[in-house]
Short mmCIF file of C-alpha atoms in Angstrom, two decimals:
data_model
loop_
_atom_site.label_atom_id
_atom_site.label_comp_id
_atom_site.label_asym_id
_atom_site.label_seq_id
_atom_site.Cartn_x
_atom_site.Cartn_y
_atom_site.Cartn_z
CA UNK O 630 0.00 0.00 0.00
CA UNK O 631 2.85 2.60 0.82
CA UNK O 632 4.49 2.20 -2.28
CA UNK O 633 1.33 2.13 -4.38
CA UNK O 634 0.61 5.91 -1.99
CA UNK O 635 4.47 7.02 -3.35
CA UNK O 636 3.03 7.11 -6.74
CA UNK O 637 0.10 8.14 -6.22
CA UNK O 638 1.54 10.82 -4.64
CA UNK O 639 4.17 11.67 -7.05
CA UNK O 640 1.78 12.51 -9.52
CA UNK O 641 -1.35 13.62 -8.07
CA UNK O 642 -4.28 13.74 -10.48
CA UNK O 643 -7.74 15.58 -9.85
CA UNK O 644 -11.18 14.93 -10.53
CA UNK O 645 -13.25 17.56 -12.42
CA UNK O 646 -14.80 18.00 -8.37
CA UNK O 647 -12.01 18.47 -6.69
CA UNK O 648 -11.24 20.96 -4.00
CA UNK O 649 -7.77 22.01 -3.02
CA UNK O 650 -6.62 23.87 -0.63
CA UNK O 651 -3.53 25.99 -1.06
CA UNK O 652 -2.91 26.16 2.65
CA UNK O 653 -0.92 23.15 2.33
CA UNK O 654 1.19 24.54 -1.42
CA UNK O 655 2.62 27.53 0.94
CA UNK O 656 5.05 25.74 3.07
CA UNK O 657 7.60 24.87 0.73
CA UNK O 658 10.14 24.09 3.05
CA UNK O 659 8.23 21.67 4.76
CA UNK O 660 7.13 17.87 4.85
CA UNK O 661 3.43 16.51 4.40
CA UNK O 662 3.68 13.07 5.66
CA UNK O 663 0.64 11.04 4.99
CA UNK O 664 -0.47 8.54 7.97
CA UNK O 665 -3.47 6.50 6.76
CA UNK O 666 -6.13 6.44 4.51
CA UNK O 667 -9.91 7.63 5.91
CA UNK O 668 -12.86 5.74 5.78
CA UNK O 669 -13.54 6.65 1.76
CA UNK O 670 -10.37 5.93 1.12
CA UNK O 671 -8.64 9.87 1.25
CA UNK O 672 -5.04 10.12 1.94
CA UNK O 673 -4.79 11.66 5.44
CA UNK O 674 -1.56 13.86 5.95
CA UNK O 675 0.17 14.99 9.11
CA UNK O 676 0.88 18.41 9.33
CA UNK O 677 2.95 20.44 12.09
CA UNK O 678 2.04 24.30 11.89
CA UNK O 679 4.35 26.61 13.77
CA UNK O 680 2.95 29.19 16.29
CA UNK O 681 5.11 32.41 16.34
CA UNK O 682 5.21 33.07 19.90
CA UNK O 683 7.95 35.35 19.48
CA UNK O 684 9.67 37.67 17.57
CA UNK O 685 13.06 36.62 16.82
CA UNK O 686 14.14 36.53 13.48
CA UNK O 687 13.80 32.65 12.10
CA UNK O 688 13.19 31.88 8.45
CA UNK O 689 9.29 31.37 8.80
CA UNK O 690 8.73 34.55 11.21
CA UNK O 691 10.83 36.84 8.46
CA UNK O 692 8.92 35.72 5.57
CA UNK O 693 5.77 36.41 7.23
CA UNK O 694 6.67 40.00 8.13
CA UNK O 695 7.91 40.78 5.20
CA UNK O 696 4.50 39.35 3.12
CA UNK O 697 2.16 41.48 5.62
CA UNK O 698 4.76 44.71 5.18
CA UNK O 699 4.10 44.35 1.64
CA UNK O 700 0.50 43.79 1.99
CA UNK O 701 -0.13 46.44 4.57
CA UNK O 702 1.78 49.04 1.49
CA UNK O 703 -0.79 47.86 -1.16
CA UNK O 704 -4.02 48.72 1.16
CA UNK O 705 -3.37 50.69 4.23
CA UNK O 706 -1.94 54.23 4.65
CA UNK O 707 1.32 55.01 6.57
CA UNK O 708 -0.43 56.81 9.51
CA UNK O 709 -2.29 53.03 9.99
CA UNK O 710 1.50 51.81 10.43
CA UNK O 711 2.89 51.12 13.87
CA UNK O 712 5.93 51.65 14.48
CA UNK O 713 7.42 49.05 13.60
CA UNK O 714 5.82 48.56 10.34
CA UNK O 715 7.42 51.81 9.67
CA UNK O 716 10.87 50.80 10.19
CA UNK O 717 10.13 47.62 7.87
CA UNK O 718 8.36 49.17 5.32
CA UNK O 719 11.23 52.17 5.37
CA UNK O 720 13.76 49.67 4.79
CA UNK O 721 12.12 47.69 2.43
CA UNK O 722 11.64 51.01 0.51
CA UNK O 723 15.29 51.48 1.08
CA UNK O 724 16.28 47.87 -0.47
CA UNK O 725 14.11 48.06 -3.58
CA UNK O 726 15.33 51.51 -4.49
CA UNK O 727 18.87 50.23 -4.54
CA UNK O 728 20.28 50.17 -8.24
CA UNK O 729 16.70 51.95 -9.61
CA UNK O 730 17.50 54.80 -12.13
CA UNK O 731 14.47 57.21 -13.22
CA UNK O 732 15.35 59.09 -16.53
CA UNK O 733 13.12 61.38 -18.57
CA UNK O 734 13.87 61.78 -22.53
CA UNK O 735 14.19 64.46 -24.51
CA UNK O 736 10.00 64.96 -24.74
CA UNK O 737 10.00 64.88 -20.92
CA UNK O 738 8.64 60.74 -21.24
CA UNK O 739 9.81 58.89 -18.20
CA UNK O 740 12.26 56.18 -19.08
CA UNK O 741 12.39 53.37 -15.95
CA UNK O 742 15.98 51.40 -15.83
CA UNK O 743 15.25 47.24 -15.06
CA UNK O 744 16.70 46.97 -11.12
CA UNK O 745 19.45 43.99 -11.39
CA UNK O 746 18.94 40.94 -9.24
CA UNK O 747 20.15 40.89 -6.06
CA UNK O 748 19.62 39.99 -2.50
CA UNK O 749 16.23 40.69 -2.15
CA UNK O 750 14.98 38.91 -5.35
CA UNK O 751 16.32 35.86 -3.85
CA UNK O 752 14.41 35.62 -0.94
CA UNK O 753 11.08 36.48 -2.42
CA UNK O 754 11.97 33.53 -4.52
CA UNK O 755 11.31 31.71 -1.24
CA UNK O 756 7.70 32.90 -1.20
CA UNK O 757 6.75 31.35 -4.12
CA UNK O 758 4.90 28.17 -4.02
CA UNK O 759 6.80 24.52 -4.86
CA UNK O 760 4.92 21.96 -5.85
CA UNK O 761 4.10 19.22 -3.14
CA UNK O 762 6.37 16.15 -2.77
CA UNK O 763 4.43 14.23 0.28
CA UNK O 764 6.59 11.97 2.14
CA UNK O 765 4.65 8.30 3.19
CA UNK O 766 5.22 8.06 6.67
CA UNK O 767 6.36 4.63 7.74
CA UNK O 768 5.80 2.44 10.94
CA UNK O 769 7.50 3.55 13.89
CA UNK O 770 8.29 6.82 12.24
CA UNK O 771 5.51 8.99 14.14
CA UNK O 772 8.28 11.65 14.70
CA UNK O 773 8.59 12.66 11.34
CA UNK O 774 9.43 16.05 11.86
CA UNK O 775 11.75 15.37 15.05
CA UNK O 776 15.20 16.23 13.39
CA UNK O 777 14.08 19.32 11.22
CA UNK O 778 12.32 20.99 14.47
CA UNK O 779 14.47 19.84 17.00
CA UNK O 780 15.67 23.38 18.06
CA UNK O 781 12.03 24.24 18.92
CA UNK O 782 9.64 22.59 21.52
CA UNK O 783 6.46 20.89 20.75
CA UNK O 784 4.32 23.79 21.87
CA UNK O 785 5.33 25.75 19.21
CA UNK O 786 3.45 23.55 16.74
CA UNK O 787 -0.32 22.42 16.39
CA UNK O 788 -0.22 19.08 14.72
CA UNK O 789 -2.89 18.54 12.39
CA UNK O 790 -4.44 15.88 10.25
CA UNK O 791 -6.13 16.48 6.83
CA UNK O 792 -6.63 15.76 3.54
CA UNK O 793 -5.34 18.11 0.82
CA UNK O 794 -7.79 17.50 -1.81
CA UNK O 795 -11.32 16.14 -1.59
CA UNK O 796 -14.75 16.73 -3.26
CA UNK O 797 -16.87 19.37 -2.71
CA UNK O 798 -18.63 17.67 0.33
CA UNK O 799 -15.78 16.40 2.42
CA UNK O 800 -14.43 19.68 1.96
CA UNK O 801 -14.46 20.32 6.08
CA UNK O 802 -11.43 17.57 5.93
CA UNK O 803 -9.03 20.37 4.65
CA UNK O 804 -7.30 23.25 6.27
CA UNK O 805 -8.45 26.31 4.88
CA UNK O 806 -6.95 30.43 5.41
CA UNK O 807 -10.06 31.75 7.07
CA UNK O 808 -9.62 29.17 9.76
CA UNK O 809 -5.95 30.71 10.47
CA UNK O 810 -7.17 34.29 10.03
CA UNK O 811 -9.69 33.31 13.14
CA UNK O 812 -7.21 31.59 14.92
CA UNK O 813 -4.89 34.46 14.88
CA UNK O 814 -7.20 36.93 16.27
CA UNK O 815 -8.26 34.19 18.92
CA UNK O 816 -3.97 34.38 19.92
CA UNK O 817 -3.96 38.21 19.36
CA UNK O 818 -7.42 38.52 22.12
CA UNK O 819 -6.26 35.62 24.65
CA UNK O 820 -7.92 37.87 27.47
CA UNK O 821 -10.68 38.52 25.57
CA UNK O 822 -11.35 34.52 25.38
CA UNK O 823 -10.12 33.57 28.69
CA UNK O 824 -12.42 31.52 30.60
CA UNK O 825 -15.40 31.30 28.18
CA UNK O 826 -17.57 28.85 26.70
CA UNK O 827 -17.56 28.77 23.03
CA UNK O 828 -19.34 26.83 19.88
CA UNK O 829 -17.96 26.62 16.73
CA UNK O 830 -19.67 26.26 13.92
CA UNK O 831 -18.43 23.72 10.89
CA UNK O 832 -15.33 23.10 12.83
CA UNK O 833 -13.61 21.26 10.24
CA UNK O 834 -10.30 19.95 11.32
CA UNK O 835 -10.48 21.51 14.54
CA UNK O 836 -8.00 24.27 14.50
CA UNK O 837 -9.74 27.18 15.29
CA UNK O 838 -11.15 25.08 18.59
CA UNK O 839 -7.88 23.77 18.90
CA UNK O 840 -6.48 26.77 19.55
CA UNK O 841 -9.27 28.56 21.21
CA UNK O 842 -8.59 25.52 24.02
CA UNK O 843 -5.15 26.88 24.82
CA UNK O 844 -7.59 29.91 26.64
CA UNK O 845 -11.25 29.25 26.99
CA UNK O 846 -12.29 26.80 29.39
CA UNK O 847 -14.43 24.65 27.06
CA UNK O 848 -14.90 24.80 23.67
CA UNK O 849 -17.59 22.46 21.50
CA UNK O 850 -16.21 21.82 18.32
CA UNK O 851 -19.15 20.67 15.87
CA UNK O 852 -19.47 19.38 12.55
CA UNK O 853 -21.35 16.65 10.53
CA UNK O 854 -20.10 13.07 9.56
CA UNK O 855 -18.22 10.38 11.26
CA UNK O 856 -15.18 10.17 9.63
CA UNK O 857 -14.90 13.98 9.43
CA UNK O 858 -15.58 14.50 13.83
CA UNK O 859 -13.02 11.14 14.12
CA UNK O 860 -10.39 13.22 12.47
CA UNK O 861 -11.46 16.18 14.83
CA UNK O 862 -10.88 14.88 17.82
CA UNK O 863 -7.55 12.90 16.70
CA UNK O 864 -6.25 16.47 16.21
CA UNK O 865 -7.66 17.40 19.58
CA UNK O 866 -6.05 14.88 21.31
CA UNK O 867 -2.55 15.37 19.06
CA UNK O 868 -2.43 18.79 21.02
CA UNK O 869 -3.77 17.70 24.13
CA UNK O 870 0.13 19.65 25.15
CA UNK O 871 -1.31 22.82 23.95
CA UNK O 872 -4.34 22.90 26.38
CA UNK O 873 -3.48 21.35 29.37
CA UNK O 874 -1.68 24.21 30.85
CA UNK O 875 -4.64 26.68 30.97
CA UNK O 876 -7.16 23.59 31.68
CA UNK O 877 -8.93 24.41 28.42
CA UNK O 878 -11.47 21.28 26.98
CA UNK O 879 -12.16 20.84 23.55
CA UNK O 880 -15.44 18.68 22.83
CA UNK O 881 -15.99 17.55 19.68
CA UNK O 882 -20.04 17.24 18.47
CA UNK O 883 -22.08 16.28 16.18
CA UNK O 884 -24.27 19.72 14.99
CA UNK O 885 -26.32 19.23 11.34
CA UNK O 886 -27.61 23.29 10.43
CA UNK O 887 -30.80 21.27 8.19
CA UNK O 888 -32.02 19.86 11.33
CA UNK O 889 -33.66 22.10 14.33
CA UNK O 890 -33.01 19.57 17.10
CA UNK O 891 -29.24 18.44 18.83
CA UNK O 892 -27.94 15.07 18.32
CA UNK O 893 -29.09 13.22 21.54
CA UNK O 894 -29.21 9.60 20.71
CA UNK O 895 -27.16 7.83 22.93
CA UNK O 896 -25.94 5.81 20.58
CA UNK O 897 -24.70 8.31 17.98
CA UNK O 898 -20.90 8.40 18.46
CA UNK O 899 -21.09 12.26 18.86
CA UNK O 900 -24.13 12.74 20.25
CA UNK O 901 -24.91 15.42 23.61
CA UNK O 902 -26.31 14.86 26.49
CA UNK O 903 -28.43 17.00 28.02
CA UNK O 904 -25.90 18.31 30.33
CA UNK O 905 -23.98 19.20 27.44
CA UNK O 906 -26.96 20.79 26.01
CA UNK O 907 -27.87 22.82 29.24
CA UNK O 908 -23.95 24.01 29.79
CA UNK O 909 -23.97 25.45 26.03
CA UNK O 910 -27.44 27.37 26.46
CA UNK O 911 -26.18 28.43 30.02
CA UNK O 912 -22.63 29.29 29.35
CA UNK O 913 -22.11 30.00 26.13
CA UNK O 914 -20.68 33.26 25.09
CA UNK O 915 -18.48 32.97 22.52
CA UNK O 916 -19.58 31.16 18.72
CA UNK O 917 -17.01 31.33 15.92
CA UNK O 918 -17.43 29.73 12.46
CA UNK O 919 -14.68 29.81 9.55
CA UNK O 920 -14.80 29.40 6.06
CA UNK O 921 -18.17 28.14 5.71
CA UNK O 922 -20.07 30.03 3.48
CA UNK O 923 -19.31 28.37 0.26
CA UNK O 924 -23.04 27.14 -0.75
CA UNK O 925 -25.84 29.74 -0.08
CA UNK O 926 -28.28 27.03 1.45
CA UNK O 927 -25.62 25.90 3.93
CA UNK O 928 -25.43 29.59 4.64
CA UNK O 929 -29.24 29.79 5.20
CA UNK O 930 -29.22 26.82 7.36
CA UNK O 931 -26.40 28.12 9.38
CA UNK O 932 -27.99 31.70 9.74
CA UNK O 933 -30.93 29.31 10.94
CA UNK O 934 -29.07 27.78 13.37
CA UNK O 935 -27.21 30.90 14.61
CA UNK O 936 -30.83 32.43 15.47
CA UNK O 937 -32.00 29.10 17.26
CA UNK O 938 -29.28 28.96 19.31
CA UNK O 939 -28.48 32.62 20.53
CA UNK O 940 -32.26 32.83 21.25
CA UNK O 941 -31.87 29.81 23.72
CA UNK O 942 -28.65 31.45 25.00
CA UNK O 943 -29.15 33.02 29.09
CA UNK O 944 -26.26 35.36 28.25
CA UNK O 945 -25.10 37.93 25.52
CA UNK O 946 -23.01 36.29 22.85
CA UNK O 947 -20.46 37.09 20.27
CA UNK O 948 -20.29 35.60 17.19
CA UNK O 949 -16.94 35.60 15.22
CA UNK O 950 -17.26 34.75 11.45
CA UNK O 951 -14.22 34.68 9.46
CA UNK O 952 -14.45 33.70 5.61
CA UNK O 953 -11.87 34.25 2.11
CA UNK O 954 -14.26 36.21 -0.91
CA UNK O 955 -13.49 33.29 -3.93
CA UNK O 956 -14.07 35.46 -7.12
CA UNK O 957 -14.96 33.56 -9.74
CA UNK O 958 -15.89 34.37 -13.46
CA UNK O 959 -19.54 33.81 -14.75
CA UNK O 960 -21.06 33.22 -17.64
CA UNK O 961 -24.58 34.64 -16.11
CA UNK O 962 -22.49 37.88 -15.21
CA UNK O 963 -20.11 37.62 -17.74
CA UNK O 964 -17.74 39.24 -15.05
CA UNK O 965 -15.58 38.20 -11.78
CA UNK O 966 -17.99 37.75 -9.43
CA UNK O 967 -18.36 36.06 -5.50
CA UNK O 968 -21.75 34.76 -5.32
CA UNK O 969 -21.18 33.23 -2.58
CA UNK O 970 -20.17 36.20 -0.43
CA UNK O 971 -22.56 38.56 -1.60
CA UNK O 972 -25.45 36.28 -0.22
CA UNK O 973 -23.34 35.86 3.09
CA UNK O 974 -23.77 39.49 3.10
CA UNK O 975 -27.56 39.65 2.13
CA UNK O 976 -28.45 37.10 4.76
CA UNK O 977 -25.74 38.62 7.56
CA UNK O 978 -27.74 42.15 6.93
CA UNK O 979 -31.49 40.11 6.85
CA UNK O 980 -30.27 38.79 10.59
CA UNK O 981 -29.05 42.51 11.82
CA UNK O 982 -32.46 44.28 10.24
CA UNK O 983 -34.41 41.37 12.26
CA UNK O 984 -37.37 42.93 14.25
CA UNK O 985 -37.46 40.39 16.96
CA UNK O 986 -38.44 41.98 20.89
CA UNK O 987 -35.86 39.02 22.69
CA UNK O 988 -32.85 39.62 21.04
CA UNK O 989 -31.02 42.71 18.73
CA UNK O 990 -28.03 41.40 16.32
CA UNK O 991 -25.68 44.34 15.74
CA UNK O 992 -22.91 43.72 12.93
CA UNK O 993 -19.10 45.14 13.14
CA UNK O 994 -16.27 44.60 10.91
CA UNK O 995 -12.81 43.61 12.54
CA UNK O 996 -9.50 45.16 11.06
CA UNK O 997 -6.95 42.87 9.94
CA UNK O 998 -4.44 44.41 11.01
CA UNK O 999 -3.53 42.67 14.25
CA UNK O 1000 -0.20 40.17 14.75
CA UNK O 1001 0.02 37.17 12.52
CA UNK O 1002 0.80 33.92 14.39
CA UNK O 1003 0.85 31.04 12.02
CA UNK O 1004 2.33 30.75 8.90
CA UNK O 1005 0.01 31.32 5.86
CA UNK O 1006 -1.10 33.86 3.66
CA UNK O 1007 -3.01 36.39 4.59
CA UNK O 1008 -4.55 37.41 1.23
CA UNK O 1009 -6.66 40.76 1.04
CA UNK O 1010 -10.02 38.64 0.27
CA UNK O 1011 -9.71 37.22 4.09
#
């Protein structure tokens, strides 16, 4: 079976329905070593994701300042700039001037002189995306990643298992960037978390809960499908490491948005009990949700079930939604359009017009400008 995997591997074909997530292309300097195959028969891949705790000057950390330094010059003005943003993006602006020559001809045209290669040309090199070699891990090799990391301790990593490519329905079984972008602010407002009970929504992989856990003091991670919640809590229990210090508890759940009751039957692998049910409706504060709002009747059925549930709620609640705009071109527009987000937007302004005399939704945008803590890109359609 492994070897049959290495080719497989080597050249990777997709279906006409396949999903990919780039997540996974943007860490060219790093294994993907697959463990098993899933239930339908998916290669499942371990992946270690490094958490930037600090701000010391390793290969990862630099590459990720210097993206968002170059992002932050394309869409926010200097006055937005901290100040050290400012000192980057000065000597950034110092570096690419080096060897630049502006002339003007004889009709007052401006003539631009090609800047030669150097330094800096190399190491945006490093940005760009390699294509994917997975390495097959073998028995007794669970430590894959011991000898390339072995200058760092394991709480600097989440450990995650996923697919990279899947059809449209099993899509949850990837790691996708909206689920970083929401894990990052959770890292950026620890206080704001600490001690709370939170719900998320289409938890996926569990990384967003995952890392909520290292603060709250329970978190239920929810999502449909066996073999998806399995691979959920195998992740929660990889990074048991990561929780145990602040005595956060992850919970995975079973949670379908097209039905209006909880899971309950005892014999359902996921199922709550009514304890469960009664700490959520008492407790709850918090309810997060990334990157799910990629079919507009999923979207309904999860504005649905964001309305059941904060109505049954005994205290105020937050909800955090985090999603990437995917533009696509259409023939019924004949333009680049995101469908998909523009009803996310319809449906999030139906819930905040809602006359209802229990409950007022009020909507706010969140800047994305606060510290990045794992290593991904953080595109300007997060």
């Amino acid at each position: 079976m492994v070897d049959v995997a290495e080719k497989e591997m080597d050249n990777p074909t997709f279906k006409s329905d396949t999903v990919l997530s780039d997540v996974h292309l943007h860490c060219p300097s790093k294994r993907h070593l697959m463990v098993r195959l899933n239930a339908v028969g998916q290669p499942v891949f371990l992946s270690y994701f490094k958490l930037l705790w600090n701000t010391e000057d390793s290969t990862s950390e630099k590459h990720v300042r210097e993206a968002t330094t170059e992002r932050e010059h394309q869409y926010r003005s200097a006055d937005e700039l901290c100040d050290k943003d400012r000192n980057n993006l000065k000597k950034e602006r110092e570096l690419n001037s080096e060897g630049l020559e502006a002339l003007l001809d004889n009709d007052g045209d401006l003539e631009v002189v090609r800047r030669p290669r150097n330094a800096s040309d190399l190491e945006a090199e490093d940005l760009l995306r390699h294509r994917v070699y997975p390495v097959i891990l073998m028995k007794g090799k669970e430590d894959g990643f011991e000898d390339e990391e072995q200058e760092c301790t394991w709480s600097d990593f989440v450990k995650i298992e996923h697919t990279m490519a899947t059809p449209l329905e099993d899509v949850g079984k990837q790691v996708w960037r909206a689920a970083f972008l929401l894990a990052d602010y959770v890292l950026f407002k620890r206080d704001t978390f600490r001690c709370c009970s939170v719900l998320e929504l289409g938890g996926g992989t569990g990384i967003t809960s995952i890392i909520m856990g290292t603060t709250a003091k329970r978190v239920y991670c929810t999502d449909i499908g066996e073999d998806l919640l399995a691979m959920c809590e195998q992740n929660v229990a990889l990074n048991k490491h990561l929780m145990d210090p602040g005595g956060g508890e992850v919970k995975v759940k079973e949670l379908d948005w097209l039905k209006d009751e909880f899971c309950t039957d005892p014999e359902a692998p996921y199922s709550w009990s009514e304890e469960e049910i009664a700490d959520l409706h008492d407790h709850c504060t918090v309810i997060m949700a990334a990157d799910v709002f990629y079919d507009d009747d999923l979207t309904d059925a999860l504005f649905r079930t964001l309305y059941r549930i904060t109505h049954n709620l005994r205290n105020s609640c937050t909800v955090y939604l985090a999603l990437e705009k995917r533009l696509n071109f259409t023939l019924r527009h004949m333009d680049v359009t995101c469908e998909a987000y523009s009803h996310f937007r319809n449906t999030l302004n139906d819930l905040e017009n809602l006359q209802d005399r229990k409950i007022k939704y009020t909507v706010e945008p969140i800047k994305l400008d606060f510290c990045q803590f794992l290593v991904y890109e953080r595109i300007e359609q997060l």
